[in-house]
Tab-separated table of C-alpha atoms in Angstrom:
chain	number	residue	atom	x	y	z
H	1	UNK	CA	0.000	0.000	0.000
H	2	UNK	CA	1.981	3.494	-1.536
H	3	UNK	CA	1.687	6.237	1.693
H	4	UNK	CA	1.111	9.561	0.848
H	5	UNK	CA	4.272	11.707	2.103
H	6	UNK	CA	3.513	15.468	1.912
H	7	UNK	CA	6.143	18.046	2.169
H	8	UNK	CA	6.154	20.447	4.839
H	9	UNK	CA	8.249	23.467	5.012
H	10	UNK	CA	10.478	23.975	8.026
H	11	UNK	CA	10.076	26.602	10.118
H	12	UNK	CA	12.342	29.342	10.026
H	13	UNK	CA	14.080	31.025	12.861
H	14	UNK	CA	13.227	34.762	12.460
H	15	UNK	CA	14.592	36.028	15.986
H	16	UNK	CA	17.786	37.452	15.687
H	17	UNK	CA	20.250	35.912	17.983
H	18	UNK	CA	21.409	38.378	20.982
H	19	UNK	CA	25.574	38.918	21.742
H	20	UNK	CA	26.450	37.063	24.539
H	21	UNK	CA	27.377	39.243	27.232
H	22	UNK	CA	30.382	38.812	29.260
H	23	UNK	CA	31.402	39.769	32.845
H	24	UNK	CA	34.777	40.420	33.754
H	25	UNK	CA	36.346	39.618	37.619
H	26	UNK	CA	39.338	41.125	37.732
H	27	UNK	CA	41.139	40.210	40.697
H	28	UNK	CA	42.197	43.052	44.100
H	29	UNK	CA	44.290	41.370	45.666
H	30	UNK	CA	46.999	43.458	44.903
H	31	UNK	CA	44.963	46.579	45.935
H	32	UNK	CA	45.162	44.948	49.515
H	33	UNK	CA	41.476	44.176	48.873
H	34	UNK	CA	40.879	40.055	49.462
H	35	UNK	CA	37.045	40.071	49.019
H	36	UNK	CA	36.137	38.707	45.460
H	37	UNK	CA	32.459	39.231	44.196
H	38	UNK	CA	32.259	36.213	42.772
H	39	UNK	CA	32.265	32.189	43.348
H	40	UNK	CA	32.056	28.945	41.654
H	41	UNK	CA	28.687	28.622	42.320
H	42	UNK	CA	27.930	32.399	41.132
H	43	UNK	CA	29.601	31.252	37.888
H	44	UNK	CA	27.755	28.818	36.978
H	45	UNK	CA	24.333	30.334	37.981
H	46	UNK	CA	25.401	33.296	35.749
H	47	UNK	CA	27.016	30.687	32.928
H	48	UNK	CA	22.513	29.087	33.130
H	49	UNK	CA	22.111	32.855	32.389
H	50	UNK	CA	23.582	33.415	29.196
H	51	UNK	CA	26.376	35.025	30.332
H	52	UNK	CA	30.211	34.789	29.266
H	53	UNK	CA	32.367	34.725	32.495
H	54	UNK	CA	36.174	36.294	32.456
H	55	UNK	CA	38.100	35.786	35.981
H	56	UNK	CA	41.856	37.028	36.370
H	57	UNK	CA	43.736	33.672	36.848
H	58	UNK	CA	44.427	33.364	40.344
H	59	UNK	CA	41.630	35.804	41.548
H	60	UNK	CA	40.033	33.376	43.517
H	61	UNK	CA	43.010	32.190	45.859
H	62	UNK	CA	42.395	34.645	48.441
H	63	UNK	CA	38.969	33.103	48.884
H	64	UNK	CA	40.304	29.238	48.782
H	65	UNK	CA	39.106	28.728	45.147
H	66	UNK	CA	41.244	27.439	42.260
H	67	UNK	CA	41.477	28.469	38.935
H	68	UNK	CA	40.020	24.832	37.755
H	69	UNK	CA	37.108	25.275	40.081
H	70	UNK	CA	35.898	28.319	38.083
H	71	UNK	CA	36.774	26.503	34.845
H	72	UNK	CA	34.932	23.485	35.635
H	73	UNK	CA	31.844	25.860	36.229
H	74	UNK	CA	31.920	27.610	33.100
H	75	UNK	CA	34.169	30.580	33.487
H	76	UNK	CA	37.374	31.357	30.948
H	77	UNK	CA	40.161	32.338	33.418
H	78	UNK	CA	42.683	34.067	31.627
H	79	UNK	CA	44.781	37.847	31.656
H	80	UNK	CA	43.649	40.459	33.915
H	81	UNK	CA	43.159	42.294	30.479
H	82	UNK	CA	40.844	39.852	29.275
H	83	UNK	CA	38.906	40.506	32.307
H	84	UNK	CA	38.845	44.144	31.557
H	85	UNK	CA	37.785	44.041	28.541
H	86	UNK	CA	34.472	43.056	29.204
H	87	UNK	CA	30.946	44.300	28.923
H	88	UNK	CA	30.503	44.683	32.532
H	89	UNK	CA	33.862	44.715	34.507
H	90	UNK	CA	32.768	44.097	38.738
H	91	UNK	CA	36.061	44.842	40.561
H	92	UNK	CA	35.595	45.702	44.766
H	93	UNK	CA	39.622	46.851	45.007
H	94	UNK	CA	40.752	50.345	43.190
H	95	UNK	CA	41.578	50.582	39.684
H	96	UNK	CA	44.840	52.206	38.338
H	97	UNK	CA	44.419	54.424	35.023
H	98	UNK	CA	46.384	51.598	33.496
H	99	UNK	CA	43.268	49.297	34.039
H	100	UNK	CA	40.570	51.839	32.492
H	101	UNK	CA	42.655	52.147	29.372
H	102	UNK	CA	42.020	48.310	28.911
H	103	UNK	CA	38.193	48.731	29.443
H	104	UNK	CA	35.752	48.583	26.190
H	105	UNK	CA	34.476	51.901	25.112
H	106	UNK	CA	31.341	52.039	26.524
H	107	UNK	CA	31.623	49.184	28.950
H	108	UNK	CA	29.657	49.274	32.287
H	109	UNK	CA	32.304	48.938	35.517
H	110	UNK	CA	30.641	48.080	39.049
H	111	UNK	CA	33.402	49.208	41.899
H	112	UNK	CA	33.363	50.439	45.548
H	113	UNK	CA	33.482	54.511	44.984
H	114	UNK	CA	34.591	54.534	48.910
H	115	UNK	CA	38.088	52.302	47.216
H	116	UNK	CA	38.430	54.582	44.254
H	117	UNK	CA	41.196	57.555	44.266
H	118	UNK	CA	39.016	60.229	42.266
H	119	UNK	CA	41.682	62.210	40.870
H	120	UNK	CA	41.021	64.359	37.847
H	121	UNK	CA	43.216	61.674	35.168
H	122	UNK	CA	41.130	58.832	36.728
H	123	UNK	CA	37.836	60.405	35.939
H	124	UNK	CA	39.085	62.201	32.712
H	125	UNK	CA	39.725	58.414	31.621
H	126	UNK	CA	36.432	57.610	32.409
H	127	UNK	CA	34.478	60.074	30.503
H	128	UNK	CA	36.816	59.840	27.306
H	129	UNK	CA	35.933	55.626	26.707
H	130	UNK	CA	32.058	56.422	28.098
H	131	UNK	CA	32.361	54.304	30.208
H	132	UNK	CA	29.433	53.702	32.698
H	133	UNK	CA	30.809	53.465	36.559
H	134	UNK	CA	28.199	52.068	38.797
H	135	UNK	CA	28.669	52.201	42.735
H	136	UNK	CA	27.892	49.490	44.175
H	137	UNK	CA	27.664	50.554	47.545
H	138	UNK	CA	24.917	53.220	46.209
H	139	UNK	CA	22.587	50.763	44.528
H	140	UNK	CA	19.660	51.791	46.097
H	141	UNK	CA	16.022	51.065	46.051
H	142	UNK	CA	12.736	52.451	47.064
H	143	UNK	CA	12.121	50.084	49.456
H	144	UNK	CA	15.060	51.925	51.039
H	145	UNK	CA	17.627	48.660	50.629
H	146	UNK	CA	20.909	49.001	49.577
H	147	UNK	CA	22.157	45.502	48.610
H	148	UNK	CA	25.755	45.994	48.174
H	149	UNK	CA	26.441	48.007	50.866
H	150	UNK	CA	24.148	46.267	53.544
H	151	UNK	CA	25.612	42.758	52.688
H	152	UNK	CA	29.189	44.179	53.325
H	153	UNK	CA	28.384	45.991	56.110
H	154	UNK	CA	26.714	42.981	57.707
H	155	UNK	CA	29.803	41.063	56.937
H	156	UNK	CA	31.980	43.612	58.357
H	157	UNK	CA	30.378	44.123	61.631
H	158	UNK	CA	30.570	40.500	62.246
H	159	UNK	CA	33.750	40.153	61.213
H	160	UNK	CA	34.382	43.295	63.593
H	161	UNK	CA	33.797	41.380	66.501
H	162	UNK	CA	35.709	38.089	65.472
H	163	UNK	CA	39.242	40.525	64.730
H	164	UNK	CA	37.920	42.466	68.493
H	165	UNK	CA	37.857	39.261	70.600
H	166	UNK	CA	41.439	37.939	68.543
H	167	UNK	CA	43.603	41.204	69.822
H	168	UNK	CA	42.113	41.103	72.820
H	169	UNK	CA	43.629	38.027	73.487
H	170	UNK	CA	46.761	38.624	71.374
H	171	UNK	CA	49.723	38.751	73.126
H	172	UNK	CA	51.796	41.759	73.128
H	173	UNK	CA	49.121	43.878	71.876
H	174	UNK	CA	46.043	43.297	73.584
H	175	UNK	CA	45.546	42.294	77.544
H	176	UNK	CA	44.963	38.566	76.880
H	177	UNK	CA	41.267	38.864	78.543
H	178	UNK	CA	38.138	36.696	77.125
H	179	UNK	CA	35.682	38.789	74.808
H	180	UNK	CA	32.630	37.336	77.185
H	181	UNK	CA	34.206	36.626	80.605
H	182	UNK	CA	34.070	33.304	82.720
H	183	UNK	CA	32.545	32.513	85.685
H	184	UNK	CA	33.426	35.335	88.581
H	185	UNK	CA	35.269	37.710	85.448
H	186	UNK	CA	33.028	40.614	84.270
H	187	UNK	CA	32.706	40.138	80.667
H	188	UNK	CA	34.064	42.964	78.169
H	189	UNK	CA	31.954	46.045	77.235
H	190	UNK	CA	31.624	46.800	73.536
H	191	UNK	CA	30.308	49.951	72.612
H	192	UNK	CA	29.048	50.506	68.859
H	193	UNK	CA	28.403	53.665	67.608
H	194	UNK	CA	25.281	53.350	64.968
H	195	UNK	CA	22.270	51.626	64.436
H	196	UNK	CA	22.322	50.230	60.897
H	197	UNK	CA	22.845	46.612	59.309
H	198	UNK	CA	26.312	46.818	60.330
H	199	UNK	CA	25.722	47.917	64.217
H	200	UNK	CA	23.026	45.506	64.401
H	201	UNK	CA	25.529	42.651	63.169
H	202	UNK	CA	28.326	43.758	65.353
H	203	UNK	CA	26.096	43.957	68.427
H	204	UNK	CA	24.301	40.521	67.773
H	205	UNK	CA	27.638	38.917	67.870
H	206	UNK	CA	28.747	40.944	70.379
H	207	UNK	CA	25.768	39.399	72.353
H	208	UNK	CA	26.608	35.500	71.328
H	209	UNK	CA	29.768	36.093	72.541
H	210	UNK	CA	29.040	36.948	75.684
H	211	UNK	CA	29.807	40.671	76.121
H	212	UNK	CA	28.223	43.579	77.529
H	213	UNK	CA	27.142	46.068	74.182
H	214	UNK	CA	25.969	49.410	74.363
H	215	UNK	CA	24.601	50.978	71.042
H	216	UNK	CA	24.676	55.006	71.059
H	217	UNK	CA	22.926	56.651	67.987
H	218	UNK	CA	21.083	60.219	67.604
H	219	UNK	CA	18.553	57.826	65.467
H	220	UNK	CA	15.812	57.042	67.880
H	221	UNK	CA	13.881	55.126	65.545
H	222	UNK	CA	16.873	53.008	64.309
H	223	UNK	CA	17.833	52.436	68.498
H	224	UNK	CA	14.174	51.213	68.444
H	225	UNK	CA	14.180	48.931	65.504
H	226	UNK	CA	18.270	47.182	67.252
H	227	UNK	CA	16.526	47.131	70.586
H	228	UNK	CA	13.369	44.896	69.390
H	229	UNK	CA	15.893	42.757	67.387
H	230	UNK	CA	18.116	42.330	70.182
H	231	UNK	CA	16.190	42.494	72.872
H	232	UNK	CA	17.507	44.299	76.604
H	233	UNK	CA	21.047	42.615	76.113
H	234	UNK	CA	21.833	45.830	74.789
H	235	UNK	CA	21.562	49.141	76.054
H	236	UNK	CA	21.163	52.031	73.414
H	237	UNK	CA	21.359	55.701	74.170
H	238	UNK	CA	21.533	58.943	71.669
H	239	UNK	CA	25.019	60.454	71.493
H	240	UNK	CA	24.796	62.921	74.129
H	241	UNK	CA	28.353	63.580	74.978
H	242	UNK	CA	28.773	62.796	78.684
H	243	UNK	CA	27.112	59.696	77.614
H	244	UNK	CA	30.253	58.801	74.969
H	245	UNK	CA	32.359	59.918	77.206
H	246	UNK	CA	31.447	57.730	80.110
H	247	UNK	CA	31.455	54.630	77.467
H	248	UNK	CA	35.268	55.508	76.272
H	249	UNK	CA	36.181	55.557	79.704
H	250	UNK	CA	34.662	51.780	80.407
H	251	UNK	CA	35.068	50.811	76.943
H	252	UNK	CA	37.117	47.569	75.421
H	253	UNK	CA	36.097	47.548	72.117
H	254	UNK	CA	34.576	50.381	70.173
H	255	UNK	CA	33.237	50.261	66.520
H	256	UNK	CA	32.068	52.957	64.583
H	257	UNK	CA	29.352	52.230	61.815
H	258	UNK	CA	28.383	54.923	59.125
H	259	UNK	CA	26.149	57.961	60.676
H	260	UNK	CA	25.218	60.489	59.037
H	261	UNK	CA	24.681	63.306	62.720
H	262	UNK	CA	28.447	62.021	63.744
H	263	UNK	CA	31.727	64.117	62.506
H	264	UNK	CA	34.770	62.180	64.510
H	265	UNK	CA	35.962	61.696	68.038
H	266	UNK	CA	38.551	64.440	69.593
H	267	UNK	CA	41.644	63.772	70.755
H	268	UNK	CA	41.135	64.507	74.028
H	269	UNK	CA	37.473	61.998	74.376
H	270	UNK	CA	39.985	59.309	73.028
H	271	UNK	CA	42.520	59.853	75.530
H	272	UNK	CA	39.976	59.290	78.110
H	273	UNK	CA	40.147	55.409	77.114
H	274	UNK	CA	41.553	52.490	78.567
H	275	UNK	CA	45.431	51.153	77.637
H	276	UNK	CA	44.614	48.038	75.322
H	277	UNK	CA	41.672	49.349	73.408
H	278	UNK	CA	40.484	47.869	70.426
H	279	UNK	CA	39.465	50.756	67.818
H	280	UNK	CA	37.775	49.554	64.610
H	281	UNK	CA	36.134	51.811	61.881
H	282	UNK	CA	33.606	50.305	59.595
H	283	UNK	CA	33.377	53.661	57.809
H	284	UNK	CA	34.373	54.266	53.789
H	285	UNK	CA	38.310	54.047	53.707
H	286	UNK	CA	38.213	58.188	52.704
H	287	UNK	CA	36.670	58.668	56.014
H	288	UNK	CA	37.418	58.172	59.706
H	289	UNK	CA	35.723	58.971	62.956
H	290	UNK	CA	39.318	58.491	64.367
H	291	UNK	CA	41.422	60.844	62.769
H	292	UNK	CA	43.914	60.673	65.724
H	293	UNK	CA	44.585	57.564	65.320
H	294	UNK	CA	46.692	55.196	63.204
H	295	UNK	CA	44.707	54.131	60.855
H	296	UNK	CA	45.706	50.107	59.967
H	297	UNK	CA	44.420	48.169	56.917
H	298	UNK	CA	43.414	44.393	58.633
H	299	UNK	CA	45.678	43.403	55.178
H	300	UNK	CA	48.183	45.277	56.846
H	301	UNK	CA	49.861	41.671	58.868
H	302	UNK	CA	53.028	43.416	59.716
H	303	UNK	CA	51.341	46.388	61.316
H	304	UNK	CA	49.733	44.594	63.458
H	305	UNK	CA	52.035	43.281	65.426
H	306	UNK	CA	53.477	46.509	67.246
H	307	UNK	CA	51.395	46.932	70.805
H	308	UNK	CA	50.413	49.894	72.407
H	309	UNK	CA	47.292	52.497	71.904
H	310	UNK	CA	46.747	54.668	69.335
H	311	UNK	CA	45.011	52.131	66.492
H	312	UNK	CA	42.354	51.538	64.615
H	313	UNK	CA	41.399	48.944	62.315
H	314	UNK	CA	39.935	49.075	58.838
H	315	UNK	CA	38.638	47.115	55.923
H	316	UNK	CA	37.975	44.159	58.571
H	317	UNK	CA	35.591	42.169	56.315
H	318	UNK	CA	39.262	41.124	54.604
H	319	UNK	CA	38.936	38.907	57.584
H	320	UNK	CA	36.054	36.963	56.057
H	321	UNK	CA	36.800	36.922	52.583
H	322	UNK	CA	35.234	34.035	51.540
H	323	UNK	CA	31.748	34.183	53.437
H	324	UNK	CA	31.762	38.443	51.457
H	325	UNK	CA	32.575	36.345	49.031
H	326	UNK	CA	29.546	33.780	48.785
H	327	UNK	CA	26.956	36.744	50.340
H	328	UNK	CA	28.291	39.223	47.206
H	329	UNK	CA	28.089	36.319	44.976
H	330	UNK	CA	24.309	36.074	45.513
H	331	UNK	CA	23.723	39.880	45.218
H	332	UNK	CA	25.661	40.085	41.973
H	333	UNK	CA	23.245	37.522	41.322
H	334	UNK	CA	20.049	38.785	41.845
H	335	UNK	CA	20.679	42.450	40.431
H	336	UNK	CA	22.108	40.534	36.734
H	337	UNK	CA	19.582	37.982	36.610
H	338	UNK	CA	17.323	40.613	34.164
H	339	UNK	CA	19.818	41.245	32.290
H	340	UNK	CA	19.791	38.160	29.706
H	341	UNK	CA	16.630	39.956	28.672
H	342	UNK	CA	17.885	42.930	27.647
H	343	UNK	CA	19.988	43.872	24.877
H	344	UNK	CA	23.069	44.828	26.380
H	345	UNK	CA	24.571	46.022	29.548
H	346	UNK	CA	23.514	49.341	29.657
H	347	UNK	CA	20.294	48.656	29.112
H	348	UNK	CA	19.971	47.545	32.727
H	349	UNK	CA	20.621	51.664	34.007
H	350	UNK	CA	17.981	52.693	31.522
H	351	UNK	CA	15.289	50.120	33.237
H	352	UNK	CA	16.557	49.509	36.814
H	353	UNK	CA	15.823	52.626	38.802
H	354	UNK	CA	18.205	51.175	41.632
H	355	UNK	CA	21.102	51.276	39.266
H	356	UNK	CA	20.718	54.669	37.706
H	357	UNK	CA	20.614	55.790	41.105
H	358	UNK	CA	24.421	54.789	41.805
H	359	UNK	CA	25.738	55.638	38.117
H	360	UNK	CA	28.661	58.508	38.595
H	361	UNK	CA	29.685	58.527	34.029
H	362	UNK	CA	27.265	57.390	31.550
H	363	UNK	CA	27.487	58.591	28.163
H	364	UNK	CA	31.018	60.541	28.399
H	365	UNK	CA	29.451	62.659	31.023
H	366	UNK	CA	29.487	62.958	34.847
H	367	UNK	CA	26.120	62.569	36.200
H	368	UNK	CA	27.745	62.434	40.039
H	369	UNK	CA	28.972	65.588	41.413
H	370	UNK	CA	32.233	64.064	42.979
H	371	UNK	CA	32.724	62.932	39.644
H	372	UNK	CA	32.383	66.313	37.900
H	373	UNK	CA	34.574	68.356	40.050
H	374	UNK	CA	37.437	65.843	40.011
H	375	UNK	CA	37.120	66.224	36.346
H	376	UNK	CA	36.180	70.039	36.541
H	377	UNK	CA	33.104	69.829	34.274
H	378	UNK	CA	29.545	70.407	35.159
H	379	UNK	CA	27.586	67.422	36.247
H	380	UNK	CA	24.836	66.480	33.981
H	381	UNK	CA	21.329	65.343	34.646
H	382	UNK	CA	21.212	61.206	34.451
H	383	UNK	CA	17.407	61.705	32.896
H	384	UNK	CA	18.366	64.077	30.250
H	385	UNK	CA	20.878	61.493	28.839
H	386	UNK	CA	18.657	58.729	29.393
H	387	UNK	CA	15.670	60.265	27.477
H	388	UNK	CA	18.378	61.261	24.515
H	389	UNK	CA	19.577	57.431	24.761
């Protein structure tokens, strides 16, 4: 019995086939800055995305990962130019004026602004390849969350009280006394100035460990909000100053958290504290609340060893690179996982309102005031280029 075959066209494919975009991870280590935005895992959720992954070879060792673990999960490690020369470049250390000639013209590059030296060249470089820098820690949205900059400073408060309870037992430079006490020994008192994410984290830990924490803001509402999450373990005051002065005097540990009602403590409140202090400062490395005293990079090994007062410790979420590591990995994430609907990288400023609202260049122009007087131009308004774009 003959069949009857009939012909049937094939369908032709009539979408047109977007670029891959890629994502460069250069590496900071060198920049004394051992966080790195991105794991393994991150890779290969971003790989699922559509996304072409660049890593510096030997970016991930300060974080415990191998070059072959990122390779076996998608990424191409390679050059730290390679890296740069991506679509999107995410780097959390500084970048020299070297680096930005190796970025594509009109790339998009996600950095810490509060790690970047904003000197006129730097910027100047910028606006001449248009490219767009995002910072991260200003990714804002209206919700009011900051995910960058709340993840870190979560991490860092944390992180605070871990390096805290180390050099107070560290011989030579702190007084070799127990964080939380024993049995008949009054516990340490940690005072924290602030009452955001990284306060909160500080003081919670603070609390596990066994201390006694007092939290002094000029935030009421913010006391309010620590005080129902932590419950009477810690005692929270505004900033009146016999009040700050009465905690220096008692004090063992104090960290300062970014305020916005808080300038920087005086010489002569700091020489009210005890011998043995530990100072740490969770503020952006171009600011300090302790401008008296020596300001030393956790990085910093060799530093560290010299006793005596008159320290304070930064960048202490170096201490925890990995877990910044794996908490930035799911932010990065979350705020790219639109983006393998779009048609390129800056398409995510011109529909993410969060973005746009940390963009300092976009379109050869400075749409952030630092930004424009480093460069001595005139900023320009970010939605007067976006409704010419």
């Amino acid at each position: 019995m003959e069949q009857d075959f009939t012909t049937r066209p094939q369908p032709v494919e009539n979408s047109v086939r977007r670029k891959r975009l890629s994502i460069g991870f250069p590496s900071s280590a060198d920049a004394g800055e051992l966080r790195f935005p991105i794991t393994p895992e991150g890779v290969e959720r971003l790989s699922a995305m559509g996304m072409q992954i660049l890593i510096e070879s030997g970016a991930g060792v300060p974080i415990h990962y191998s070059d072959a673990r990122y390779v076996e999960a998608g990424a191409m490690v390679g050059k730290r130019a390679d890296t740069l020369m991506a679509d999107i470049v995410v780097s959390l250390g500084a970048l020299t004026v070297g680096d930005l000639l190796l970025l594509r013209k009109g790339a998009m590059l996600l950095s810490l602004l509060s790690q970047q030296k904003l000197s006129s060249e730097f910027v100047k470089k910028l606006l001449q390849r248009h490219v767009a820098f995002v910072a991260l820690e200003r990714i804002a949205y209206d919700s009011g969350q900051c995910p960058f900059a709340d993840i870190l400073l979560e991490v860092d408060g944390r992180a605070a009280m871990a390096v805290a309870s180390a050099f107070l037992l560290k011989s030579g430079f702190g007084k070799g006394i127990l964080l939380g006490g024993v049995s008949g020994v009054i516990p340490c008192e940690v005072v924290i100035i602030g009452s955001n994410v990284g306060a909160r984290a500080a003081a919670m830990a603070a609390v596990g460990m066994g201390a006694q924490v007092k939290m002094l803001d000029n935030d009421v509402y913010g006391l309010r909000c620590a005080s129902l999450a932590l419950g009477p373990a810690v005692a929270t005051s505004v900033l009146h100053p016999n009040v700050v002065d009465n905690a220096l005097r008692s004090a063992d540990v104090v960290i300062s958290t970014p305020i916005s009602d808080f300038s920087e403590f005086t010489a002569d409140q700091l020489s009210r504290a005890k011998k043995g202090v530990v100072f740490i400062d969770l503020n952006p490395l171009s600011a300090s609340v302790f401008p008296t005293l020596r300001q030393v990079p956790l990085t910093s090994a060799g530093l560290l060893q010299e006793p005596g007062r008159g320290f304070c410790f930064r960048a202490v979420g170096n201490a925890a690179p990995r877990t910044a590591a794996m908490a930035l990995s799911n932010t990065i994430i979350n705020s790219f996982s639109c983006l393998e609907k779009l048609d390129g990288a800056l398409s995510l400023i011109r529909v993410d309102a969060g973005v746009q609202s940390a963009v300092c260049t976009f379109m050869g122009k400075a749409v952030n005031a630092e930004f424009a007087q480093a460069a001595g131009v005139r900023p320009i308004d970010m939605g007067l280029l976006l409704s010419c774009s």
